[in-house]
């Protein structure tokens, strides 16, 4: 409940700055607050870091264009989530079409984390684990993946997730349980190595 | 007081929130009371906790932060790029340029208006016939004063390097900048010559053209109008 109030307050502040004409400040605050959320959401769909970054930029540009007409009927976070999912799905459709006509080859090369710039052993180990963790999440079935991410990373309530995904709270809880179980199973083998 | 216990399915549904510490105190109490009935769930909780404790010690937030640190700058740059055309349109320099261009167009149209009034309307059918006739060697049209005018125009072949008095540029009258006037004049000459070459099969030299313009400039307006009227009355 307290989280919800804080989120609304932050959203109100962004909107207020925007309507008062402090557009650049509002834009910067919006991007800084929600960049990780948008980026991770895009990554879960695209499974590619470069594409996720491109889509994140597109999402914010679109959101800033439409922010004037945004009404606080939902939080900015859930609004951004919808935009991100739509953009990611459209991107995947286009990419599939291009690859079908061989216009653009699917680039899976950068899904693996580049560890060339790391030096310490533990750091590499941690980064690899973080990478594996993200991949394990991204490889879940869509419903499980989304409920896990929105609940675990983004701390949304089941009611909020239910509105976003159009699934009953009971169904979401079951999906959440199966997602946690699968991730634990998947990550266990890397942690035991 | 006897607390109502959860079913197995309910226990599964609450399990993640129990592990991640997101259950309300009453729910947590009820969950722990029920857990003693399900040893398989106890084992599962221990395994999941072990994995997620390790994952949560990795500072995942920082990991994502590193990946997204440049996004605010990139978004801001792209937004500025998007706004730049509008900034350019509203800039003082652009408005001055538009105003100057408008003024130039008005000036040009004022200068060319009298010339256009004297120009002949071109009928496509007549033009075709004229082209055909012009290809013949013998001139079929005789206009008073025309012979005199044409004979005064030297043939380029006859000049053979002799100094030619270049016709005063028709653009000099409205432009004090002689470079612009010269450029406009030469552009017009080139256009006219190429047009004549392609349309009427007549090869005309730039020097001859200069002489022709020179002579035409010396004609009175009344003579010129008379000349045009005679041309209009000719049946080809």
Short mmCIF file of C-alpha atoms in Angstrom, two decimals:
data_model
loop_
_atom_site.label_atom_id
_atom_site.label_comp_id
_atom_site.label_asym_id
_atom_site.label_seq_id
_atom_site.Cartn_x
_atom_site.Cartn_y
_atom_site.Cartn_z
CA UNK A 1 0.00 0.00 0.00
CA UNK A 2 2.80 2.36 0.96
CA UNK A 3 4.68 1.47 -2.23
CA UNK A 4 1.62 2.31 -4.29
CA UNK A 5 1.33 5.76 -2.69
CA UNK A 6 5.03 6.44 -3.26
CA UNK A 7 4.73 5.44 -6.91
CA UNK A 8 1.75 7.73 -7.40
CA UNK A 9 3.57 10.62 -5.75
CA UNK A 10 6.59 10.12 -8.01
CA UNK A 11 4.33 9.96 -11.06
CA UNK A 12 2.50 13.10 -10.00
CA UNK A 13 5.78 14.94 -9.62
CA UNK A 14 6.88 13.97 -13.13
CA UNK A 15 3.55 15.02 -14.61
CA UNK A 16 3.56 18.29 -12.68
CA UNK A 17 7.04 19.16 -13.92
CA UNK A 18 5.94 18.32 -17.44
CA UNK A 19 2.80 20.49 -17.35
CA UNK A 20 4.72 23.36 -15.75
CA UNK A 21 7.00 23.41 -18.79
CA UNK A 22 10.06 21.80 -17.20
CA UNK A 23 9.96 19.27 -20.01
CA UNK A 24 13.62 18.33 -19.99
CA UNK A 25 13.67 17.83 -16.22
CA UNK A 26 10.50 15.75 -16.36
CA UNK A 27 11.85 13.70 -19.24
CA UNK A 28 15.10 13.02 -17.44
CA UNK A 29 13.31 12.01 -14.26
CA UNK A 30 10.95 9.72 -16.15
CA UNK A 31 13.79 8.00 -17.96
CA UNK A 32 15.98 7.67 -14.87
CA UNK A 33 13.13 6.28 -12.78
CA UNK A 34 11.86 3.70 -15.23
CA UNK A 35 14.79 2.86 -17.53
CA UNK A 36 15.67 -0.39 -15.78
CA UNK A 37 12.07 -1.49 -15.71
CA UNK A 38 11.51 -0.77 -19.42
CA UNK A 39 14.87 -2.26 -20.38
CA UNK A 40 14.26 -5.51 -18.50
CA UNK A 41 10.74 -5.81 -19.85
CA UNK A 42 11.99 -5.33 -23.40
CA UNK A 43 14.83 -7.79 -22.82
CA UNK A 44 12.44 -10.50 -21.61
CA UNK A 45 10.63 -10.32 -24.92
CA UNK A 46 13.57 -9.71 -27.23
CA UNK A 47 16.31 -11.73 -25.50
CA UNK A 48 18.86 -9.40 -27.00
CA UNK A 49 20.53 -6.52 -25.17
CA UNK A 50 21.07 -4.23 -28.14
CA UNK A 51 17.49 -4.61 -29.31
CA UNK A 52 16.28 -4.07 -25.75
CA UNK A 53 18.21 -0.82 -25.56
CA UNK A 54 16.82 0.40 -28.89
CA UNK A 55 13.28 -0.43 -27.85
CA UNK A 56 13.82 1.26 -24.47
CA UNK A 57 14.76 4.48 -26.25
CA UNK A 58 11.77 4.20 -28.58
CA UNK A 59 9.44 3.60 -25.65
CA UNK A 60 10.60 6.71 -23.81
CA UNK A 61 10.40 8.89 -26.90
CA UNK A 62 6.86 7.68 -27.52
CA UNK A 63 5.94 8.07 -23.86
CA UNK A 64 7.29 11.62 -23.73
CA UNK A 65 5.29 12.51 -26.82
CA UNK A 66 2.14 11.18 -25.21
CA UNK A 67 2.80 12.21 -21.62
CA UNK A 68 0.67 15.33 -22.03
CA UNK A 69 -2.41 13.20 -22.53
CA UNK A 70 -1.58 10.74 -19.74
CA UNK A 71 -4.21 10.57 -17.01
CA UNK A 72 -3.40 9.06 -13.64
CA UNK A 73 -5.89 6.24 -14.13
CA UNK A 74 -2.95 3.86 -13.91
CA UNK A 75 0.62 4.34 -12.78
CA UNK A 76 3.24 5.46 -15.27
CA UNK A 77 4.93 2.11 -14.70
CA UNK A 78 1.98 0.05 -15.92
CA UNK A 79 1.46 2.48 -18.81
CA UNK A 80 5.11 2.10 -19.80
CA UNK A 81 4.79 -1.66 -19.47
CA UNK A 82 1.99 -1.71 -22.04
CA UNK A 83 3.93 0.47 -24.46
CA UNK A 84 7.05 -1.66 -24.03
CA UNK A 85 5.24 -4.92 -24.62
CA UNK A 86 3.52 -3.53 -27.73
CA UNK A 87 6.78 -2.17 -29.11
CA UNK A 88 8.64 -5.41 -28.37
CA UNK A 89 5.99 -7.58 -29.97
CA UNK A 90 5.87 -5.36 -33.06
CA UNK A 91 9.64 -5.43 -33.25
CA UNK A 92 9.67 -9.23 -33.08
CA UNK A 93 7.03 -9.44 -35.80
CA UNK A 94 9.03 -7.15 -38.06
CA UNK A 95 12.23 -9.01 -37.34
CA UNK A 96 10.59 -12.33 -38.13
CA UNK A 97 9.29 -10.90 -41.39
CA UNK A 98 12.68 -9.50 -42.36
CA UNK A 99 14.43 -12.74 -41.54
CA UNK A 100 11.83 -14.63 -43.58
CA UNK A 101 12.72 -12.51 -46.59
CA UNK A 102 16.42 -12.65 -45.61
CA UNK A 103 16.60 -8.86 -45.45
CA UNK A 104 18.15 -8.96 -42.04
CA UNK A 105 19.71 -11.95 -40.37
CA UNK A 106 18.70 -12.60 -36.80
CA UNK A 107 21.53 -11.57 -34.59
CA UNK A 108 21.83 -13.82 -31.60
CA UNK A 109 25.48 -13.11 -31.04
CA UNK A 110 25.07 -10.40 -28.46
CA UNK A 111 22.71 -12.26 -26.17
CA UNK A 112 25.76 -13.57 -24.40
CA UNK A 113 27.34 -11.20 -21.95
CA UNK A 114 30.66 -9.78 -22.99
CA UNK A 115 33.08 -10.47 -20.17
CA UNK A 116 36.13 -9.10 -21.91
CA UNK A 117 36.18 -5.99 -19.75
CA UNK A 118 36.09 -7.81 -16.46
CA UNK A 119 39.21 -8.73 -14.60
CA UNK A 120 38.40 -10.21 -11.21
CA UNK A 121 37.38 -13.85 -10.96
CA UNK A 122 34.44 -13.28 -8.63
CA UNK A 123 33.24 -10.41 -10.74
CA UNK A 124 33.20 -12.61 -13.83
CA UNK A 125 31.44 -15.32 -11.87
CA UNK A 126 28.80 -12.89 -10.65
CA UNK A 127 28.26 -11.38 -14.06
CA UNK A 128 27.87 -14.81 -15.59
CA UNK A 129 25.37 -15.74 -12.92
CA UNK A 130 23.43 -12.53 -13.43
CA UNK A 131 23.44 -13.29 -17.11
CA UNK A 132 22.21 -16.84 -16.57
CA UNK A 133 19.55 -15.57 -14.22
CA UNK A 134 18.22 -13.12 -16.80
CA UNK A 135 18.29 -15.81 -19.44
CA UNK A 136 16.46 -18.24 -17.19
CA UNK A 137 13.75 -15.64 -16.67
CA UNK A 138 13.59 -14.84 -20.37
CA UNK A 139 13.20 -18.52 -21.25
CA UNK A 140 10.09 -19.03 -19.12
CA UNK A 141 6.68 -19.30 -20.80
CA UNK A 142 5.25 -15.80 -21.30
CA UNK A 143 2.68 -15.77 -18.49
CA UNK A 144 5.13 -17.17 -15.94
CA UNK A 145 7.88 -14.88 -17.11
CA UNK A 146 5.75 -11.77 -16.88
CA UNK A 147 4.19 -12.51 -13.51
CA UNK A 148 7.59 -13.41 -12.07
CA UNK A 149 9.25 -10.24 -13.37
CA UNK A 150 6.44 -7.90 -12.42
CA UNK A 151 6.21 -9.37 -8.94
CA UNK A 152 9.86 -10.14 -8.19
CA UNK A 153 11.71 -7.28 -9.90
CA UNK A 154 9.06 -4.60 -10.12
CA UNK A 155 7.23 -5.32 -6.85
CA UNK A 156 3.78 -4.94 -8.39
CA UNK A 157 0.77 -6.22 -6.46
CA UNK A 158 -1.16 -9.18 -7.83
CA UNK A 159 -4.10 -6.87 -8.50
CA UNK A 160 -1.94 -4.61 -10.66
CA UNK A 161 -0.48 -7.58 -12.53
CA UNK A 162 -3.96 -8.99 -13.00
CA UNK A 163 -5.06 -5.76 -14.69
CA UNK A 164 -1.99 -5.72 -16.90
CA UNK A 165 -2.07 -9.33 -17.99
CA UNK A 166 -5.80 -9.96 -17.87
CA UNK A 167 -5.43 -13.04 -15.70
CA UNK A 168 -7.15 -13.87 -12.38
CA UNK A 169 -5.17 -13.36 -9.19
CA UNK A 170 -5.39 -17.11 -8.41
CA UNK A 171 -3.98 -17.99 -11.83
CA UNK A 172 -1.18 -15.47 -11.39
CA UNK A 173 -0.16 -16.92 -8.03
CA UNK A 174 0.03 -20.41 -9.50
CA UNK A 175 2.11 -19.10 -12.41
CA UNK A 176 4.37 -17.29 -9.99
CA UNK A 177 4.99 -20.47 -8.04
CA UNK A 178 5.87 -22.48 -11.16
CA UNK A 179 8.15 -19.70 -12.39
CA UNK A 180 10.07 -19.58 -9.11
CA UNK A 181 10.41 -23.35 -9.11
CA UNK A 182 11.73 -23.45 -12.70
CA UNK A 183 14.24 -20.65 -12.13
CA UNK A 184 15.51 -22.34 -8.98
CA UNK A 185 15.93 -25.61 -10.87
CA UNK A 186 17.70 -23.89 -13.73
CA UNK A 187 20.02 -21.82 -11.54
CA UNK A 188 20.85 -24.68 -9.18
CA UNK A 189 23.17 -26.31 -11.73
CA UNK A 190 25.20 -23.09 -12.19
CA UNK A 191 25.44 -22.45 -8.47
CA UNK A 192 26.62 -25.98 -7.77
CA UNK A 193 29.41 -25.79 -10.37
CA UNK B 1 -7.47 -19.92 19.12
CA UNK B 2 -7.45 -22.39 16.22
CA UNK B 3 -6.03 -20.88 12.97
CA UNK B 4 -7.57 -22.15 9.77
CA UNK B 5 -4.88 -23.89 7.70
CA UNK B 6 -4.10 -23.43 3.99
CA UNK B 7 -4.71 -26.15 1.42
CA UNK B 8 -1.76 -27.60 -0.52
CA UNK B 9 -2.57 -25.47 -3.60
CA UNK B 10 -2.81 -22.34 -1.47
CA UNK B 11 0.53 -23.19 0.11
CA UNK B 12 2.08 -23.38 -3.36
CA UNK B 13 0.56 -20.03 -4.28
CA UNK B 14 1.93 -18.35 -1.16
CA UNK B 15 5.32 -20.06 -1.29
CA UNK B 16 7.20 -17.44 -3.41
CA UNK B 17 5.91 -14.53 -1.35
CA UNK B 18 6.86 -16.41 1.81
CA UNK B 19 10.40 -16.94 0.51
CA UNK B 20 10.78 -13.32 -0.63
CA UNK B 21 9.28 -11.98 2.61
CA UNK B 22 6.20 -10.42 1.08
CA UNK B 23 3.47 -12.03 3.17
CA UNK B 24 1.46 -10.04 5.70
CA UNK B 25 2.20 -11.09 9.31
CA UNK B 26 -1.08 -13.05 9.68
CA UNK B 27 -0.56 -14.83 6.37
CA UNK B 28 3.00 -15.66 7.32
CA UNK B 29 1.87 -17.15 10.63
CA UNK B 30 -0.81 -19.20 8.92
CA UNK B 31 1.68 -20.36 6.26
CA UNK B 32 4.23 -21.51 8.85
CA UNK B 33 1.53 -23.32 10.85
CA UNK B 34 0.44 -25.21 7.76
CA UNK B 35 3.97 -25.92 6.51
CA UNK B 36 4.55 -28.59 9.15
CA UNK B 37 1.97 -30.74 7.33
CA UNK B 38 3.88 -30.71 4.03
CA UNK B 39 7.51 -31.95 4.25
CA UNK B 40 7.95 -31.82 0.43
CA UNK B 41 7.18 -28.12 0.49
CA UNK B 42 9.65 -27.60 3.32
CA UNK B 43 12.34 -29.21 1.19
CA UNK B 44 11.35 -27.12 -1.81
CA UNK B 45 11.46 -23.91 0.21
CA UNK B 46 14.97 -24.76 1.43
CA UNK B 47 16.21 -25.32 -2.12
CA UNK B 48 14.62 -22.19 -3.57
CA UNK B 49 15.85 -20.07 -0.68
CA UNK B 50 19.40 -21.32 -1.22
CA UNK B 51 19.34 -20.35 -4.90
CA UNK B 52 17.71 -16.95 -4.44
CA UNK B 53 19.92 -15.99 -1.48
CA UNK B 54 22.89 -16.43 -3.75
CA UNK B 55 21.19 -14.53 -6.58
CA UNK B 56 20.14 -11.69 -4.31
CA UNK B 57 23.67 -11.27 -3.02
CA UNK B 58 24.78 -10.42 -6.55
CA UNK B 59 23.53 -6.83 -6.60
CA UNK B 60 21.33 -7.39 -9.58
CA UNK B 61 20.11 -3.77 -9.53
CA UNK B 62 23.64 -2.56 -10.10
CA UNK B 63 24.08 -5.04 -12.93
CA UNK B 64 21.06 -3.67 -14.79
CA UNK B 65 22.04 -0.12 -13.91
CA UNK B 66 25.35 -0.61 -15.70
CA UNK B 67 23.54 -1.77 -18.81
CA UNK B 68 21.15 1.17 -18.85
CA UNK B 69 23.40 3.98 -17.67
CA UNK B 70 23.64 5.64 -21.10
CA UNK B 71 19.95 5.48 -21.93
CA UNK B 72 18.97 8.89 -20.42
CA UNK B 73 21.64 10.65 -22.50
CA UNK B 74 20.67 8.79 -25.66
CA UNK B 75 16.97 9.56 -25.19
CA UNK B 76 17.71 13.24 -24.49
CA UNK B 77 19.88 13.49 -27.61
CA UNK B 78 17.24 11.88 -29.76
CA UNK B 79 14.59 14.20 -28.40
CA UNK B 80 16.76 17.22 -29.15
CA UNK B 81 17.35 15.94 -32.68
CA UNK B 82 13.61 15.57 -33.13
CA UNK B 83 12.99 19.12 -31.95
CA UNK B 84 15.76 20.67 -34.07
CA UNK B 85 13.74 21.10 -37.29
CA UNK B 86 11.15 23.11 -35.37
CA UNK B 87 13.83 25.22 -33.73
CA UNK B 88 15.28 25.89 -37.18
CA UNK B 89 11.87 26.95 -38.53
CA UNK B 90 11.34 29.39 -35.70
CA UNK B 91 14.86 30.82 -35.83
CA UNK B 92 15.40 34.45 -36.83
CA UNK B 93 17.81 33.49 -39.61
CA UNK B 94 15.26 31.22 -41.26
CA UNK B 95 12.56 33.89 -41.12
CA UNK B 96 14.91 36.45 -42.66
CA UNK B 97 15.85 33.99 -45.41
CA UNK B 98 12.18 33.33 -46.21
CA UNK B 99 11.42 37.05 -46.30
CA UNK B 100 14.42 37.70 -48.58
CA UNK B 101 13.40 34.90 -50.90
CA UNK B 102 9.86 36.28 -51.11
CA UNK B 103 11.22 39.73 -51.92
CA UNK B 104 13.48 38.29 -54.61
CA UNK B 105 10.55 36.43 -56.20
CA UNK B 106 8.47 39.62 -56.24
CA UNK B 107 11.33 41.57 -57.82
CA UNK B 108 11.89 38.91 -60.47
CA UNK B 109 8.23 38.74 -61.32
CA UNK B 110 8.03 42.55 -61.62
CA UNK B 111 10.97 42.57 -64.01
CA UNK B 112 9.72 39.73 -66.16
CA UNK B 113 6.08 40.88 -66.33
CA UNK B 114 6.53 43.32 -69.31
CA UNK B 115 8.56 40.71 -71.22
CA UNK B 116 5.88 38.10 -70.68
CA UNK B 117 3.19 40.45 -71.99
CA UNK B 118 5.04 40.60 -75.31
CA UNK B 119 5.64 36.90 -75.59
CA UNK B 120 3.66 34.80 -78.03
CA UNK B 121 1.38 32.03 -76.89
CA UNK B 122 2.64 28.75 -78.28
CA UNK B 123 0.19 26.48 -79.96
CA UNK B 124 1.56 22.92 -79.97
CA UNK B 125 0.22 22.26 -83.50
CA UNK B 126 1.75 25.43 -84.86
CA UNK B 127 5.00 24.65 -83.12
CA UNK B 128 5.17 21.28 -84.86
CA UNK B 129 4.57 22.90 -88.25
CA UNK B 130 7.12 25.57 -87.53
CA UNK B 131 9.72 23.01 -86.69
CA UNK B 132 9.05 21.20 -89.93
CA UNK B 133 9.30 24.39 -91.92
CA UNK B 134 12.43 25.58 -90.22
CA UNK B 135 14.15 22.41 -91.31
CA UNK B 136 13.77 23.60 -94.94
CA UNK B 137 16.47 25.80 -96.26
CA UNK B 138 14.29 28.46 -97.86
CA UNK B 139 12.67 30.90 -95.46
CA UNK B 140 8.92 30.92 -96.11
CA UNK B 141 8.05 33.93 -94.02
CA UNK B 142 8.87 37.45 -94.95
CA UNK B 143 8.45 40.13 -92.34
CA UNK B 144 9.12 43.77 -92.80
CA UNK B 145 12.31 44.81 -91.01
CA UNK B 146 13.23 41.22 -90.19
CA UNK B 147 15.79 40.87 -93.00
CA UNK B 148 17.59 43.95 -91.77
CA UNK B 149 17.62 42.62 -88.25
CA UNK B 150 18.82 39.15 -89.18
CA UNK B 151 21.51 40.42 -91.56
CA UNK B 152 22.97 42.51 -88.77
CA UNK B 153 23.53 39.40 -86.65
CA UNK B 154 26.97 37.99 -87.45
CA UNK B 155 27.37 34.30 -88.02
CA UNK B 156 29.62 32.64 -85.53
CA UNK B 157 31.62 31.04 -88.33
CA UNK B 158 32.24 34.43 -89.90
CA UNK B 159 33.55 36.00 -86.74
CA UNK B 160 36.66 33.83 -86.52
CA UNK B 161 37.93 35.24 -83.27
CA UNK B 162 37.03 38.85 -84.04
CA UNK B 163 36.13 40.90 -81.02
CA UNK B 164 32.43 40.77 -80.42
CA UNK B 165 30.50 43.41 -78.59
CA UNK B 166 28.66 41.43 -75.98
CA UNK B 167 25.06 42.41 -75.49
CA UNK B 168 24.38 44.16 -72.22
CA UNK B 169 22.92 41.73 -69.78
CA UNK B 170 19.16 42.05 -69.48
CA UNK B 171 19.59 41.36 -65.76
CA UNK B 172 21.82 44.35 -65.22
CA UNK B 173 18.80 46.58 -64.96
CA UNK B 174 17.65 45.06 -61.70
CA UNK B 175 20.78 43.76 -60.12
CA UNK B 176 23.62 45.97 -59.00
CA UNK B 177 25.68 42.90 -58.31
CA UNK B 178 27.32 42.31 -61.67
CA UNK B 179 28.36 38.75 -60.77
CA UNK B 180 24.76 37.72 -60.12
CA UNK B 181 23.62 39.49 -63.28
CA UNK B 182 26.28 37.72 -65.33
CA UNK B 183 25.43 34.36 -63.82
CA UNK B 184 21.70 34.81 -64.45
CA UNK B 185 22.36 35.99 -67.97
CA UNK B 186 24.58 33.08 -68.88
CA UNK B 187 22.10 30.66 -67.34
CA UNK B 188 19.33 32.13 -69.45
CA UNK B 189 21.44 31.99 -72.59
CA UNK B 190 22.33 28.37 -72.04
CA UNK B 191 18.72 27.44 -71.39
CA UNK B 192 17.46 29.27 -74.43
CA UNK B 193 20.14 27.90 -76.70
CA UNK B 194 19.62 24.34 -75.57
CA UNK B 195 15.88 24.78 -75.96
CA UNK B 196 16.28 26.10 -79.50
CA UNK B 197 18.69 23.32 -80.36
CA UNK B 198 16.35 20.59 -79.24
CA UNK B 199 13.02 22.06 -80.34
CA UNK B 200 13.67 23.75 -83.63
CA UNK B 201 16.74 21.95 -84.88
CA UNK B 202 18.46 25.33 -85.28
CA UNK B 203 22.03 25.52 -84.17
CA UNK B 204 22.66 28.90 -82.63
CA UNK B 205 25.87 30.23 -81.26
CA UNK B 206 26.08 32.13 -78.01
CA UNK B 207 27.81 35.04 -79.77
CA UNK B 208 25.04 35.24 -82.41
CA UNK B 209 22.51 35.16 -79.67
CA UNK B 210 24.23 38.06 -77.94
CA UNK B 211 24.09 40.12 -81.12
CA UNK B 212 20.42 39.24 -81.61
CA UNK B 213 19.60 40.36 -78.10
CA UNK B 214 21.63 43.51 -78.67
CA UNK B 215 19.58 44.36 -81.74
CA UNK B 216 16.30 43.49 -80.10
CA UNK B 217 17.18 45.78 -77.19
CA UNK B 218 17.68 48.63 -79.63
CA UNK B 219 14.21 48.23 -81.16
CA UNK B 220 11.46 50.62 -80.07
CA UNK B 221 8.58 49.11 -78.23
CA UNK B 222 6.16 50.14 -80.97
CA UNK B 223 8.32 48.45 -83.62
CA UNK B 224 8.53 45.32 -81.53
CA UNK B 225 4.74 45.18 -81.07
CA UNK B 226 4.30 45.68 -84.80
CA UNK B 227 6.73 42.85 -85.47
CA UNK B 228 4.83 40.52 -83.19
CA UNK B 229 1.49 41.47 -84.76
CA UNK B 230 2.85 40.67 -88.17
CA UNK B 231 4.06 37.32 -86.92
CA UNK B 232 0.61 36.59 -85.52
CA UNK B 233 -1.00 37.36 -88.91
CA UNK B 234 1.23 35.02 -90.83
CA UNK B 235 -0.46 31.87 -92.10
CA UNK B 236 1.85 28.94 -92.07
#
